[in-house]
PDB file of C-alpha atoms in Angstrom:
ATOM      1  CA  MET A   1      18.177  -6.836  14.092  1.00 83.00           C
ATOM      2  CA  THR A   2      15.463  -4.750  12.801  1.00 91.00           C
ATOM      3  CA  LYS A   3      12.651  -6.709  10.876  1.00 98.00           C
ATOM      4  CA  ARG A   4      11.454  -4.277   7.943  1.00 98.00           C
ATOM      5  CA  VAL A   5       8.183  -4.605   6.106  1.00 98.00           C
ATOM      6  CA  ILE A   6       6.937  -3.323   2.972  1.00 98.00           C
ATOM      7  CA  THR A   7       3.302  -2.685   1.557  1.00 98.00           C
ATOM      8  CA  PHE A   8       1.805  -1.048  -1.468  1.00 97.00           C
ATOM      9  CA  GLY A   9      -1.564   0.810  -2.068  1.00 95.00           C
ATOM     10  CA  THR A  10      -3.200   3.542  -3.439  1.00 93.00           C
ATOM     11  CA  PHE A  11      -4.627   4.801  -0.133  1.00 93.00           C
ATOM     12  CA  ASP A  12      -7.241   6.859  -1.770  1.00 89.00           C
ATOM     13  CA  VAL A  13     -10.360   8.095   0.199  1.00 84.00           C
ATOM     14  CA  PHE A  14      -8.491   6.893   3.648  1.00 87.00           C
ATOM     15  CA  HIS A  15     -10.679   4.673   5.730  1.00 87.00           C
ATOM     16  CA  ILE A  16     -10.797   2.045   8.411  1.00 88.00           C
ATOM     17  CA  GLY A  17      -9.680  -0.671   6.247  1.00 89.00           C
ATOM     18  CA  HIS A  18      -6.557   1.207   5.314  1.00 92.00           C
ATOM     19  CA  VAL A  19      -5.831   1.853   9.154  1.00 94.00           C
ATOM     20  CA  ASN A  20      -6.324  -1.668   9.844  1.00 93.00           C
ATOM     21  CA  ILE A  21      -4.256  -3.264   7.247  1.00 94.00           C
ATOM     22  CA  LEU A  22      -1.359  -0.734   7.885  1.00 97.00           C
ATOM     23  CA  GLU A  23      -1.576  -1.575  11.663  1.00 97.00           C
ATOM     24  CA  ARG A  24      -1.507  -5.314  11.030  1.00 97.00           C
ATOM     25  CA  ALA A  25       1.337  -4.876   8.385  1.00 98.00           C
ATOM     26  CA  ARG A  26       3.421  -2.816  11.108  1.00 98.00           C
ATOM     27  CA  LYS A  27       2.806  -5.880  13.588  1.00 97.00           C
ATOM     28  CA  GLN A  28       4.752  -8.286  11.199  1.00 98.00           C
ATOM     29  CA  GLY A  29       7.949  -6.196  12.059  1.00 98.00           C
ATOM     30  CA  ASP A  30       9.683  -3.449  13.717  1.00 97.00           C
ATOM     31  CA  TYR A  31       9.804  -0.869  10.667  1.00 98.00           C
ATOM     32  CA  LEU A  32       6.907  -0.218   8.159  1.00 98.00           C
ATOM     33  CA  VAL A  33       7.706   1.420   4.676  1.00 98.00           C
ATOM     34  CA  VAL A  34       4.808   2.060   2.649  1.00 98.00           C
ATOM     35  CA  GLY A  35       4.841   2.519  -1.272  1.00 98.00           C
ATOM     36  CA  VAL A  36       2.029   4.572  -2.441  1.00 97.00           C
ATOM     37  CA  SER A  37       0.785   4.360  -6.076  1.00 96.00           C
ATOM     38  CA  SER A  38       1.760   7.490  -8.091  1.00 97.00           C
ATOM     39  CA  ASP A  39      -1.071   9.383  -9.752  1.00 96.00           C
ATOM     40  CA  GLN A  40       0.045   8.243 -13.014  1.00 96.00           C
ATOM     41  CA  LEU A  41       0.211   4.440 -11.860  1.00 96.00           C
ATOM     42  CA  ASN A  42      -3.013   4.574 -10.592  1.00 92.00           C
ATOM     43  CA  PHE A  43      -4.587   5.976 -13.643  1.00 94.00           C
ATOM     44  CA  ALA A  44      -2.930   3.097 -15.449  1.00 93.00           C
ATOM     45  CA  LYS A  45      -4.275   0.494 -12.912  1.00 86.00           C
ATOM     46  CA  LYS A  46      -7.790   1.844 -12.527  1.00 85.00           C
ATOM     47  CA  LYS A  47      -8.501   4.004 -15.539  1.00 87.00           C
ATOM     48  CA  ARG A  48      -9.220   6.997 -13.204  1.00 86.00           C
ATOM     49  CA  TYR A  49      -7.373   9.281 -11.060  1.00 88.00           C
ATOM     50  CA  SER A  50      -7.424   9.099  -7.615  1.00 88.00           C
ATOM     51  CA  VAL A  51      -9.827  11.407  -5.351  1.00 89.00           C
ATOM     52  CA  TYR A  52      -6.882  12.824  -3.620  1.00 93.00           C
ATOM     53  CA  PRO A  53      -3.453  13.504  -5.353  1.00 95.00           C
ATOM     54  CA  GLN A  54      -0.483  11.773  -4.570  1.00 96.00           C
ATOM     55  CA  ASP A  55       1.103  14.356  -2.361  1.00 97.00           C
ATOM     56  CA  GLN A  56      -1.932  14.373  -0.092  1.00 97.00           C
ATOM     57  CA  ARG A  57      -2.047  10.605   0.146  1.00 96.00           C
ATOM     58  CA  VAL A  58       1.425  10.606   1.227  1.00 98.00           C
ATOM     59  CA  ARG A  59       1.057  13.297   3.701  1.00 97.00           C
ATOM     60  CA  ILE A  60      -1.637  11.446   5.242  1.00 96.00           C
ATOM     61  CA  LEU A  61       0.175   8.168   5.392  1.00 98.00           C
ATOM     62  CA  ARG A  62       3.390   9.930   6.961  1.00 98.00           C
ATOM     63  CA  ALA A  63       1.169  11.245   9.853  1.00 97.00           C
ATOM     64  CA  LEU A  64       0.393   7.676  11.109  1.00 97.00           C
ATOM     65  CA  ARG A  65       2.105   6.702  14.196  1.00 97.00           C
ATOM     66  CA  PHE A  66       2.914   3.149  12.782  1.00 96.00           C
ATOM     67  CA  VAL A  67       4.078   4.178   9.339  1.00 98.00           C
ATOM     68  CA  ASP A  68       7.676   4.804   9.477  1.00 98.00           C
ATOM     69  CA  GLU A  69       8.519   5.705   5.810  1.00 98.00           C
ATOM     70  CA  VAL A  70       6.520   6.335   2.696  1.00 98.00           C
ATOM     71  CA  PHE A  71       7.635   6.813  -1.043  1.00 98.00           C
ATOM     72  CA  ILE A  72       5.996   6.921  -4.357  1.00 98.00           C
ATOM     73  CA  GLU A  73       5.405   3.618  -6.269  1.00 98.00           C
ATOM     74  CA  GLU A  74       6.065   4.585  -9.845  1.00 97.00           C
ATOM     75  CA  SER A  75       5.699   1.058 -11.438  1.00 95.00           C
ATOM     76  CA  LEU A  76       4.234  -2.308 -10.501  1.00 92.00           C
ATOM     77  CA  GLU A  77       7.122  -3.983 -12.469  1.00 94.00           C
ATOM     78  CA  LEU A  78       9.726  -2.361  -9.592  1.00 97.00           C
ATOM     79  CA  LYS A  79       8.345  -4.326  -6.818  1.00 96.00           C
ATOM     80  CA  ALA A  80      11.463  -6.486  -6.318  1.00 98.00           C
ATOM     81  CA  GLN A  81      13.751  -3.120  -6.709  1.00 98.00           C
ATOM     82  CA  TYR A  82      11.687  -1.616  -4.027  1.00 98.00           C
ATOM     83  CA  ILE A  83      12.064  -4.627  -1.765  1.00 98.00           C
ATOM     84  CA  GLU A  84      15.730  -4.542  -2.187  1.00 98.00           C
ATOM     85  CA  GLN A  85      15.995  -0.719  -1.971  1.00 98.00           C
ATOM     86  CA  TYR A  86      14.269  -0.318   1.401  1.00 98.00           C
ATOM     87  CA  LYS A  87      15.768  -3.577   2.544  1.00 98.00           C
ATOM     88  CA  ALA A  88      12.310  -5.354   3.303  1.00 98.00           C
ATOM     89  CA  ASP A  89      12.347  -8.658   5.110  1.00 98.00           C
ATOM     90  CA  VAL A  90       8.648  -8.943   4.723  1.00 98.00           C
ATOM     91  CA  LEU A  91       6.151  -7.830   1.737  1.00 98.00           C
ATOM     92  CA  VAL A  92       2.416  -7.580   3.372  1.00 98.00           C
ATOM     93  CA  MET A  93      -0.298  -7.482   1.030  1.00 96.00           C
ATOM     94  CA  GLY A  94      -4.130  -7.521   1.107  1.00 92.00           C
ATOM     95  CA  ASP A  95      -5.607 -11.157   0.523  1.00 91.00           C
ATOM     96  CA  ASP A  96      -7.245  -9.814  -2.573  1.00 89.00           C
ATOM     97  CA  TRP A  97      -3.922 -10.192  -4.189  1.00 91.00           C
ATOM     98  CA  ALA A  98      -3.196 -13.662  -2.603  1.00 94.00           C
ATOM     99  CA  GLY A  99      -0.732 -15.517  -4.747  1.00 95.00           C
ATOM    100  CA  LYS A 100      -0.075 -12.668  -7.068  1.00 95.00           C
ATOM    101  CA  PHE A 101       3.288 -11.754  -5.367  1.00 96.00           C
ATOM    102  CA  ASN A 102       4.515 -15.288  -4.541  1.00 97.00           C
ATOM    103  CA  ASP A 103       7.436 -14.703  -6.875  1.00 96.00           C
ATOM    104  CA  MET A 104       8.743 -12.023  -4.375  1.00 97.00           C
ATOM    105  CA  GLN A 105       9.527 -14.785  -1.945  1.00 97.00           C
ATOM    106  CA  ARG A 106      13.015 -15.008  -3.455  1.00 97.00           C
ATOM    107  CA  HIS A 107      13.506 -11.645  -2.065  1.00 97.00           C
ATOM    108  CA  CYS A 108      11.726 -11.714   1.273  1.00 98.00           C
ATOM    109  CA  GLU A 109       8.729 -13.288   3.078  1.00 98.00           C
ATOM    110  CA  VAL A 110       5.391 -12.644   1.532  1.00 98.00           C
ATOM    111  CA  ILE A 111       2.189 -12.294   3.749  1.00 98.00           C
ATOM    112  CA  TYR A 112      -1.415 -11.706   2.513  1.00 97.00           C
ATOM    113  CA  LEU A 113      -3.560 -10.224   5.201  1.00 94.00           C
ATOM    114  CA  PRO A 114      -7.392 -10.394   5.404  1.00 91.00           C
ATOM    115  CA  ARG A 115      -9.152  -7.018   4.159  1.00 85.00           C
ATOM    116  CA  THR A 116     -11.582  -5.399   6.435  1.00 76.00           C
ATOM    117  CA  PRO A 117     -14.946  -6.844   5.429  1.00 65.00           C
ATOM    118  CA  SER A 118     -17.758  -4.675   3.705  1.00 64.00           C
ATOM    119  CA  ILE A 119     -15.411  -1.728   3.011  1.00 61.00           C
ATOM    120  CA  SER A 120     -13.669  -0.749  -0.247  1.00 60.00           C
ATOM    121  CA  THR A 121     -12.345   2.513  -1.704  1.00 55.00           C
ATOM    122  CA  SER A 122     -14.221   1.831  -5.006  1.00 57.00           C
ATOM    123  CA  GLU A 123     -17.529   1.289  -3.297  1.00 57.00           C
ATOM    124  CA  ILE A 124     -17.026   4.286  -1.100  1.00 52.00           C
ATOM    125  CA  ILE A 125     -16.607   6.538  -4.281  1.00 51.00           C
ATOM    126  CA  GLU A 126     -19.542   4.957  -6.116  1.00 57.00           C
ATOM    127  CA  VAL A 127     -21.803   5.772  -3.088  1.00 51.00           C
ATOM    128  CA  VAL A 128     -20.621   9.467  -2.912  1.00 53.00           C
ATOM    129  CA  LYS A 129     -21.260   9.722  -6.639  1.00 58.00           C
ATOM    130  CA  ALA A 130     -24.669   8.532  -6.220  1.00 62.00           C
ATOM    131  CA  LEU A 131     -25.620  11.256  -3.795  1.00 60.00           C
TER     132      LEU A 131
END
């Protein structure tokens, strides 16, 4: 039986931290589904639009050999529905979210993976803006 893993993120200004967490998420099962925050959801969360629009972020993720399926996440409140829809056995999130998705344990196993140290999209954007 295939063990299905799901994770979520914005994946803007794609960097090695994104590669690392997606590769490690894929190792938690046999099939990796990635929910990409829509442009509207990203604005609601961060009060700014992504550098790259959602269609480009989706295309980048679909090109990765360790990602099996990609969809647009329209709402943070629909996590449980996405888990059910994609038949996920495991939810993987970065440890910056530790504890915030424990309520999803009634739907699937929840694993928080350590983020890659010293790299963040927000910091990269700030550095570029300062140039």
